[in-house]
């Protein structure tokens, strides 16, 4: 079906509601600008006066103009070399806010029996805390290297990019014994598209144009819980 506005700021395409939340078995979320209001890496960079430089790379990556997410992340993290580790806690305490509707959607999903997954190209310092704060089942993200109380400008281990996000969702579905089409994926940037592409329901939240165009549902106004309007 062609795209149509189901309600103000809630656009649906490629399927016809209503759906039952209980028909799904898993729901996966991006973190930065999806579950939370900020891009954490941009706010960390602000501690060393490099927010504009880092944010420009972040924005280009999320719009899909930089196709190699791993390279873009390494470039941005390199600019964080020398940032005191305490800056992470300051960003969490002073700048990070949970986006409207996130607790309501996650609680509704858990009540319906869904496994909840946070999968992020951001950082474990924030992702693990957001997971616990929202009562989610699991989180996967990137680990910043810290030596002598300072960020080294490097990421430890494999980088969680778009392909890794997809694989984490597929592995979750395999573990709980469901078809990927019984999953929901929610994101805002280009590196969420692979994950959204394997899910049975893809939701773009205040997303970049490329993501809005490809998602089954686009929430352009209001909170994440607006997706529940499509459910019975």
PDB file of C-alpha atoms in Angstrom:
ATOM      1  CA  UNK A   1       0.000   0.000   0.000  1.00  0.00           C
ATOM      2  CA  UNK A   2       1.120   3.589  -0.508  1.00  0.00           C
ATOM      3  CA  UNK A   3       2.164   5.735   2.419  1.00  0.00           C
ATOM      4  CA  UNK A   4      -0.636   7.360   4.349  1.00  0.00           C
ATOM      5  CA  UNK A   5      -0.930   9.391   7.523  1.00  0.00           C
ATOM      6  CA  UNK A   6      -2.611   7.124  10.067  1.00  0.00           C
ATOM      7  CA  UNK A   7      -2.733  10.019  12.537  1.00  0.00           C
ATOM      8  CA  UNK A   8      -0.973  13.403  12.618  1.00  0.00           C
ATOM      9  CA  UNK A   9       2.751  12.730  12.442  1.00  0.00           C
ATOM     10  CA  UNK A  10       2.289   8.945  12.240  1.00  0.00           C
ATOM     11  CA  UNK A  11       2.843   7.661   8.699  1.00  0.00           C
ATOM     12  CA  UNK A  12       2.304   4.054   7.686  1.00  0.00           C
ATOM     13  CA  UNK A  13       3.368   2.256   4.531  1.00  0.00           C
ATOM     14  CA  UNK A  14       3.850  -1.302   3.264  1.00  0.00           C
ATOM     15  CA  UNK A  15       1.286  -2.857   5.615  1.00  0.00           C
ATOM     16  CA  UNK A  16      -2.212  -2.365   6.971  1.00  0.00           C
ATOM     17  CA  UNK A  17      -2.873  -1.974  10.717  1.00  0.00           C
ATOM     18  CA  UNK A  18      -4.034  -2.966  13.210  1.00  0.00           C
ATOM     19  CA  UNK A  19      -1.507  -5.498  14.449  1.00  0.00           C
ATOM     20  CA  UNK A  20      -1.323  -7.368  17.728  1.00  0.00           C
ATOM     21  CA  UNK A  21       1.773  -6.682  19.813  1.00  0.00           C
ATOM     22  CA  UNK A  22       1.571 -10.231  21.121  1.00  0.00           C
ATOM     23  CA  UNK A  23       2.116 -11.539  17.576  1.00  0.00           C
ATOM     24  CA  UNK A  24       5.713 -10.337  17.880  1.00  0.00           C
ATOM     25  CA  UNK A  25       8.411 -11.976  19.983  1.00  0.00           C
ATOM     26  CA  UNK A  26      11.219  -9.402  20.012  1.00  0.00           C
ATOM     27  CA  UNK A  27      11.745  -5.666  19.684  1.00  0.00           C
ATOM     28  CA  UNK A  28      15.117  -4.035  18.974  1.00  0.00           C
ATOM     29  CA  UNK A  29      16.009  -0.381  19.465  1.00  0.00           C
ATOM     30  CA  UNK A  30      18.816   1.875  18.405  1.00  0.00           C
ATOM     31  CA  UNK A  31      19.905   4.123  21.279  1.00  0.00           C
ATOM     32  CA  UNK A  32      21.230   7.568  20.300  1.00  0.00           C
ATOM     33  CA  UNK A  33      18.418   9.825  19.012  1.00  0.00           C
ATOM     34  CA  UNK A  34      16.014   6.876  19.278  1.00  0.00           C
ATOM     35  CA  UNK A  35      15.737   5.752  22.892  1.00  0.00           C
ATOM     36  CA  UNK A  36      17.599   8.834  24.107  1.00  0.00           C
ATOM     37  CA  UNK A  37      17.551  12.462  23.051  1.00  0.00           C
ATOM     38  CA  UNK A  38      21.249  12.948  22.258  1.00  0.00           C
ATOM     39  CA  UNK A  39      24.129  11.586  20.217  1.00  0.00           C
ATOM     40  CA  UNK A  40      26.460  10.707  23.085  1.00  0.00           C
ATOM     41  CA  UNK A  41      29.650  10.974  21.064  1.00  0.00           C
ATOM     42  CA  UNK A  42      28.824  14.559  20.100  1.00  0.00           C
ATOM     43  CA  UNK A  43      28.292  15.507  23.737  1.00  0.00           C
ATOM     44  CA  UNK A  44      31.554  13.854  24.849  1.00  0.00           C
ATOM     45  CA  UNK A  45      33.361  15.810  22.135  1.00  0.00           C
ATOM     46  CA  UNK A  46      31.923  18.999  23.581  1.00  0.00           C
ATOM     47  CA  UNK A  47      34.205  18.443  26.583  1.00  0.00           C
ATOM     48  CA  UNK A  48      37.221  19.182  24.384  1.00  0.00           C
ATOM     49  CA  UNK A  49      35.656  21.787  22.129  1.00  0.00           C
ATOM     50  CA  UNK A  50      35.244  19.432  19.182  1.00  0.00           C
ATOM     51  CA  UNK A  51      31.477  18.961  19.155  1.00  0.00           C
ATOM     52  CA  UNK A  52      30.899  20.689  15.808  1.00  0.00           C
ATOM     53  CA  UNK A  53      33.599  18.643  14.088  1.00  0.00           C
ATOM     54  CA  UNK A  54      32.358  15.327  15.495  1.00  0.00           C
ATOM     55  CA  UNK A  55      28.675  16.163  15.021  1.00  0.00           C
ATOM     56  CA  UNK A  56      29.226  16.900  11.335  1.00  0.00           C
ATOM     57  CA  UNK A  57      30.600  13.381  10.819  1.00  0.00           C
ATOM     58  CA  UNK A  58      27.794  11.878  12.928  1.00  0.00           C
ATOM     59  CA  UNK A  59      25.119  13.676  10.908  1.00  0.00           C
ATOM     60  CA  UNK A  60      26.615  12.595   7.589  1.00  0.00           C
ATOM     61  CA  UNK A  61      26.838   8.984   8.768  1.00  0.00           C
ATOM     62  CA  UNK A  62      23.235   8.953  10.002  1.00  0.00           C
ATOM     63  CA  UNK A  63      21.999  10.428   6.722  1.00  0.00           C
ATOM     64  CA  UNK A  64      23.821   7.642   4.887  1.00  0.00           C
ATOM     65  CA  UNK A  65      26.277   9.971   3.163  1.00  0.00           C
ATOM     66  CA  UNK A  66      29.189   8.138   4.824  1.00  0.00           C
ATOM     67  CA  UNK A  67      28.684   4.483   4.022  1.00  0.00           C
ATOM     68  CA  UNK A  68      31.515   3.055   6.123  1.00  0.00           C
ATOM     69  CA  UNK A  69      30.161   3.426   9.653  1.00  0.00           C
ATOM     70  CA  UNK A  70      33.188   1.760  11.233  1.00  0.00           C
ATOM     71  CA  UNK A  71      35.532   4.255   9.616  1.00  0.00           C
ATOM     72  CA  UNK A  72      33.317   7.182  10.600  1.00  0.00           C
ATOM     73  CA  UNK A  73      33.226   5.977  14.206  1.00  0.00           C
ATOM     74  CA  UNK A  74      36.991   5.530  14.375  1.00  0.00           C
ATOM     75  CA  UNK A  75      37.458   9.044  12.981  1.00  0.00           C
ATOM     76  CA  UNK A  76      35.120  10.510  15.578  1.00  0.00           C
ATOM     77  CA  UNK A  77      36.513   8.532  18.507  1.00  0.00           C
ATOM     78  CA  UNK A  78      40.060   9.561  17.553  1.00  0.00           C
ATOM     79  CA  UNK A  79      39.007  13.157  18.171  1.00  0.00           C
ATOM     80  CA  UNK A  80      38.128  12.207  21.754  1.00  0.00           C
ATOM     81  CA  UNK A  81      41.714  11.364  22.686  1.00  0.00           C
ATOM     82  CA  UNK A  82      42.584  12.916  26.031  1.00  0.00           C
ATOM     83  CA  UNK A  83      39.012  13.467  27.221  1.00  0.00           C
ATOM     84  CA  UNK A  84      38.801  12.675  30.960  1.00  0.00           C
ATOM     85  CA  UNK A  85      36.749   9.555  31.641  1.00  0.00           C
ATOM     86  CA  UNK A  86      34.653  11.576  34.121  1.00  0.00           C
ATOM     87  CA  UNK A  87      33.158  13.381  31.132  1.00  0.00           C
ATOM     88  CA  UNK A  88      31.133  10.253  30.353  1.00  0.00           C
ATOM     89  CA  UNK A  89      29.366  10.414  33.703  1.00  0.00           C
ATOM     90  CA  UNK A  90      28.770  14.135  33.255  1.00  0.00           C
ATOM     91  CA  UNK A  91      27.125  13.539  29.876  1.00  0.00           C
ATOM     92  CA  UNK A  92      24.956  10.811  31.365  1.00  0.00           C
ATOM     93  CA  UNK A  93      23.925  12.872  34.391  1.00  0.00           C
ATOM     94  CA  UNK A  94      23.493  16.264  32.769  1.00  0.00           C
ATOM     95  CA  UNK A  95      22.590  15.751  29.111  1.00  0.00           C
ATOM     96  CA  UNK A  96      21.126  12.305  28.489  1.00  0.00           C
ATOM     97  CA  UNK A  97      17.339  12.139  28.553  1.00  0.00           C
ATOM     98  CA  UNK A  98      15.095   9.201  27.717  1.00  0.00           C
ATOM     99  CA  UNK A  99      12.895  10.037  24.743  1.00  0.00           C
ATOM    100  CA  UNK A 100       9.139  10.387  25.300  1.00  0.00           C
ATOM    101  CA  UNK A 101       7.177   7.160  25.095  1.00  0.00           C
ATOM    102  CA  UNK A 102      10.190   4.864  25.417  1.00  0.00           C
ATOM    103  CA  UNK A 103       9.289   3.470  28.859  1.00  0.00           C
ATOM    104  CA  UNK A 104       5.662   3.018  27.846  1.00  0.00           C
ATOM    105  CA  UNK A 105       6.523   1.138  24.641  1.00  0.00           C
ATOM    106  CA  UNK A 106       9.127  -1.060  26.330  1.00  0.00           C
ATOM    107  CA  UNK A 107       6.821  -1.876  29.241  1.00  0.00           C
ATOM    108  CA  UNK A 108       3.987  -2.730  26.861  1.00  0.00           C
ATOM    109  CA  UNK A 109       6.313  -4.954  24.830  1.00  0.00           C
ATOM    110  CA  UNK A 110       7.529  -6.796  27.918  1.00  0.00           C
ATOM    111  CA  UNK A 111       3.965  -7.229  29.174  1.00  0.00           C
ATOM    112  CA  UNK A 112       3.106  -8.819  25.817  1.00  0.00           C
ATOM    113  CA  UNK A 113       6.007 -11.254  26.202  1.00  0.00           C
ATOM    114  CA  UNK A 114       8.536  -9.660  23.844  1.00  0.00           C
ATOM    115  CA  UNK A 115      12.301  -9.774  24.412  1.00  0.00           C
ATOM    116  CA  UNK A 116      13.769  -6.265  24.383  1.00  0.00           C
ATOM    117  CA  UNK A 117      17.111  -5.517  22.738  1.00  0.00           C
ATOM    118  CA  UNK A 118      19.176  -2.333  22.719  1.00  0.00           C
ATOM    119  CA  UNK A 119      21.754  -2.410  19.939  1.00  0.00           C
ATOM    120  CA  UNK A 120      23.860   0.674  19.399  1.00  0.00           C
ATOM    121  CA  UNK A 121      26.778   2.080  17.473  1.00  0.00           C
ATOM    122  CA  UNK A 122      27.314   4.148  20.600  1.00  0.00           C
ATOM    123  CA  UNK A 123      29.059   3.164  23.793  1.00  0.00           C
ATOM    124  CA  UNK A 124      28.624   0.627  26.579  1.00  0.00           C
ATOM    125  CA  UNK A 125      28.981   3.280  29.286  1.00  0.00           C
ATOM    126  CA  UNK A 126      25.639   4.694  28.186  1.00  0.00           C
ATOM    127  CA  UNK A 127      23.962   1.656  26.621  1.00  0.00           C
ATOM    128  CA  UNK A 128      24.282  -0.517  29.720  1.00  0.00           C
ATOM    129  CA  UNK A 129      22.875   2.235  31.923  1.00  0.00           C
ATOM    130  CA  UNK A 130      19.986   2.906  29.549  1.00  0.00           C
ATOM    131  CA  UNK A 131      19.261  -0.827  29.372  1.00  0.00           C
ATOM    132  CA  UNK A 132      19.058  -1.031  33.155  1.00  0.00           C
ATOM    133  CA  UNK A 133      17.108   2.212  33.490  1.00  0.00           C
ATOM    134  CA  UNK A 134      14.448   1.008  31.051  1.00  0.00           C
ATOM    135  CA  UNK A 135      14.444  -2.590  32.287  1.00  0.00           C
ATOM    136  CA  UNK A 136      15.483  -4.035  28.926  1.00  0.00           C
ATOM    137  CA  UNK A 137      16.749  -7.586  28.525  1.00  0.00           C
ATOM    138  CA  UNK A 138      20.072  -6.999  26.750  1.00  0.00           C
ATOM    139  CA  UNK A 139      22.314  -4.385  25.156  1.00  0.00           C
ATOM    140  CA  UNK A 140      25.198  -4.490  22.688  1.00  0.00           C
ATOM    141  CA  UNK A 141      27.398  -1.507  21.847  1.00  0.00           C
ATOM    142  CA  UNK A 142      30.998  -0.307  21.570  1.00  0.00           C
ATOM    143  CA  UNK A 143      33.596   0.028  24.325  1.00  0.00           C
ATOM    144  CA  UNK A 144      35.781   3.110  24.589  1.00  0.00           C
ATOM    145  CA  UNK A 145      39.371   2.421  25.617  1.00  0.00           C
ATOM    146  CA  UNK A 146      40.433   4.270  28.761  1.00  0.00           C
ATOM    147  CA  UNK A 147      43.983   4.475  30.071  1.00  0.00           C
ATOM    148  CA  UNK A 148      45.131   6.542  33.016  1.00  0.00           C
ATOM    149  CA  UNK A 149      41.666   8.027  33.383  1.00  0.00           C
ATOM    150  CA  UNK A 150      41.664   9.412  29.839  1.00  0.00           C
ATOM    151  CA  UNK A 151      40.041   8.275  26.603  1.00  0.00           C
ATOM    152  CA  UNK A 152      42.716   6.974  24.231  1.00  0.00           C
ATOM    153  CA  UNK A 153      40.785   7.765  21.056  1.00  0.00           C
ATOM    154  CA  UNK A 154      40.305   4.071  20.298  1.00  0.00           C
ATOM    155  CA  UNK A 155      37.471   1.535  20.459  1.00  0.00           C
ATOM    156  CA  UNK A 156      38.074  -1.897  21.943  1.00  0.00           C
ATOM    157  CA  UNK A 157      37.032  -5.003  19.998  1.00  0.00           C
ATOM    158  CA  UNK A 158      34.720  -5.288  17.034  1.00  0.00           C
ATOM    159  CA  UNK A 159      32.666  -2.228  16.190  1.00  0.00           C
ATOM    160  CA  UNK A 160      28.879  -2.496  16.282  1.00  0.00           C
ATOM    161  CA  UNK A 161      27.805  -1.175  12.877  1.00  0.00           C
ATOM    162  CA  UNK A 162      24.687  -1.723  10.794  1.00  0.00           C
ATOM    163  CA  UNK A 163      25.567  -5.314   9.919  1.00  0.00           C
ATOM    164  CA  UNK A 164      26.313  -6.128  13.556  1.00  0.00           C
ATOM    165  CA  UNK A 165      22.973  -4.653  14.623  1.00  0.00           C
ATOM    166  CA  UNK A 166      21.215  -6.927  12.152  1.00  0.00           C
ATOM    167  CA  UNK A 167      23.166  -9.957  13.338  1.00  0.00           C
ATOM    168  CA  UNK A 168      22.374  -9.253  16.999  1.00  0.00           C
ATOM    169  CA  UNK A 169      18.670  -9.160  16.149  1.00  0.00           C
ATOM    170  CA  UNK A 170      18.885 -12.339  14.094  1.00  0.00           C
ATOM    171  CA  UNK A 171      20.763 -14.143  16.866  1.00  0.00           C
ATOM    172  CA  UNK A 172      18.167 -13.053  19.400  1.00  0.00           C
ATOM    173  CA  UNK A 173      15.404 -14.406  17.185  1.00  0.00           C
ATOM    174  CA  UNK A 174      17.300 -17.673  16.793  1.00  0.00           C
ATOM    175  CA  UNK A 175      17.802 -17.994  20.564  1.00  0.00           C
ATOM    176  CA  UNK A 176      14.134 -17.493  21.369  1.00  0.00           C
ATOM    177  CA  UNK A 177      12.960 -19.577  18.410  1.00  0.00           C
ATOM    178  CA  UNK A 178      11.098 -16.995  16.349  1.00  0.00           C
ATOM    179  CA  UNK A 179      11.144 -15.933  12.734  1.00  0.00           C
ATOM    180  CA  UNK A 180      12.768 -12.497  12.242  1.00  0.00           C
ATOM    181  CA  UNK A 181       9.426 -11.397  10.818  1.00  0.00           C
ATOM    182  CA  UNK A 182       8.116 -11.712  14.376  1.00  0.00           C
ATOM    183  CA  UNK A 183      10.419  -8.890  15.450  1.00  0.00           C
ATOM    184  CA  UNK A 184      10.137  -5.111  15.504  1.00  0.00           C
ATOM    185  CA  UNK A 185      13.112  -2.818  14.839  1.00  0.00           C
ATOM    186  CA  UNK A 186      13.153   0.862  15.754  1.00  0.00           C
ATOM    187  CA  UNK A 187      15.783   3.371  14.647  1.00  0.00           C
ATOM    188  CA  UNK A 188      16.525   6.781  13.211  1.00  0.00           C
ATOM    189  CA  UNK A 189      19.751   6.576  11.185  1.00  0.00           C
ATOM    190  CA  UNK A 190      21.148   4.852   8.118  1.00  0.00           C
ATOM    191  CA  UNK A 191      23.053   2.303  10.187  1.00  0.00           C
ATOM    192  CA  UNK A 192      19.695   0.991  11.457  1.00  0.00           C
ATOM    193  CA  UNK A 193      18.409   0.079   7.994  1.00  0.00           C
ATOM    194  CA  UNK A 194      19.894  -3.434   7.811  1.00  0.00           C
ATOM    195  CA  UNK A 195      18.333  -4.335  11.163  1.00  0.00           C
ATOM    196  CA  UNK A 196      15.049  -2.764  10.146  1.00  0.00           C
ATOM    197  CA  UNK A 197      15.154  -4.638   6.844  1.00  0.00           C
ATOM    198  CA  UNK A 198      14.970  -8.096   8.443  1.00  0.00           C
ATOM    199  CA  UNK A 199      12.241  -7.225  10.960  1.00  0.00           C
ATOM    200  CA  UNK A 200       8.567  -7.835  10.428  1.00  0.00           C
ATOM    201  CA  UNK A 201       7.799  -4.271  11.456  1.00  0.00           C
ATOM    202  CA  UNK A 202      10.271  -1.407  11.007  1.00  0.00           C
ATOM    203  CA  UNK A 203       9.714   1.901  12.772  1.00  0.00           C
ATOM    204  CA  UNK A 204      11.528   5.162  11.976  1.00  0.00           C
ATOM    205  CA  UNK A 205      11.535   7.544  14.927  1.00  0.00           C
ATOM    206  CA  UNK A 206      12.074  11.236  14.083  1.00  0.00           C
ATOM    207  CA  UNK A 207      14.422   9.781  11.501  1.00  0.00           C
ATOM    208  CA  UNK A 208      16.613  10.873   8.637  1.00  0.00           C
ATOM    209  CA  UNK A 209      14.773  11.037   5.264  1.00  0.00           C
ATOM    210  CA  UNK A 210      16.405   7.874   3.913  1.00  0.00           C
ATOM    211  CA  UNK A 211      15.182   5.931   6.938  1.00  0.00           C
ATOM    212  CA  UNK A 212      11.666   7.384   6.892  1.00  0.00           C
ATOM    213  CA  UNK A 213      11.290   6.388   3.246  1.00  0.00           C
ATOM    214  CA  UNK A 214      12.230   2.749   3.840  1.00  0.00           C
ATOM    215  CA  UNK A 215      10.488   2.126   7.169  1.00  0.00           C
ATOM    216  CA  UNK A 216       7.033   0.590   7.434  1.00  0.00           C
ATOM    217  CA  UNK A 217       6.052   3.174  10.036  1.00  0.00           C
ATOM    218  CA  UNK A 218       7.423   6.672  10.533  1.00  0.00           C
ATOM    219  CA  UNK A 219       6.813   8.516  13.795  1.00  0.00           C
ATOM    220  CA  UNK A 220       7.461  12.136  12.868  1.00  0.00           C
ATOM    221  CA  UNK A 221       5.695  13.740  15.826  1.00  0.00           C
ATOM    222  CA  UNK A 222       5.257  12.649  19.420  1.00  0.00           C
ATOM    223  CA  UNK A 223       6.782   9.796  21.387  1.00  0.00           C
ATOM    224  CA  UNK A 224       7.868   6.239  20.707  1.00  0.00           C
ATOM    225  CA  UNK A 225       4.687   4.868  22.253  1.00  0.00           C
ATOM    226  CA  UNK A 226       2.734   6.179  19.262  1.00  0.00           C
ATOM    227  CA  UNK A 227       3.475   2.872  17.548  1.00  0.00           C
ATOM    228  CA  UNK A 228       1.071   1.311  20.038  1.00  0.00           C
ATOM    229  CA  UNK A 229      -1.765   3.109  18.215  1.00  0.00           C
ATOM    230  CA  UNK A 230      -1.271   0.545  15.457  1.00  0.00           C
ATOM    231  CA  UNK A 231      -1.768  -2.356  17.848  1.00  0.00           C
ATOM    232  CA  UNK A 232      -4.857  -4.069  19.179  1.00  0.00           C
TER     233      UNK A 232
END
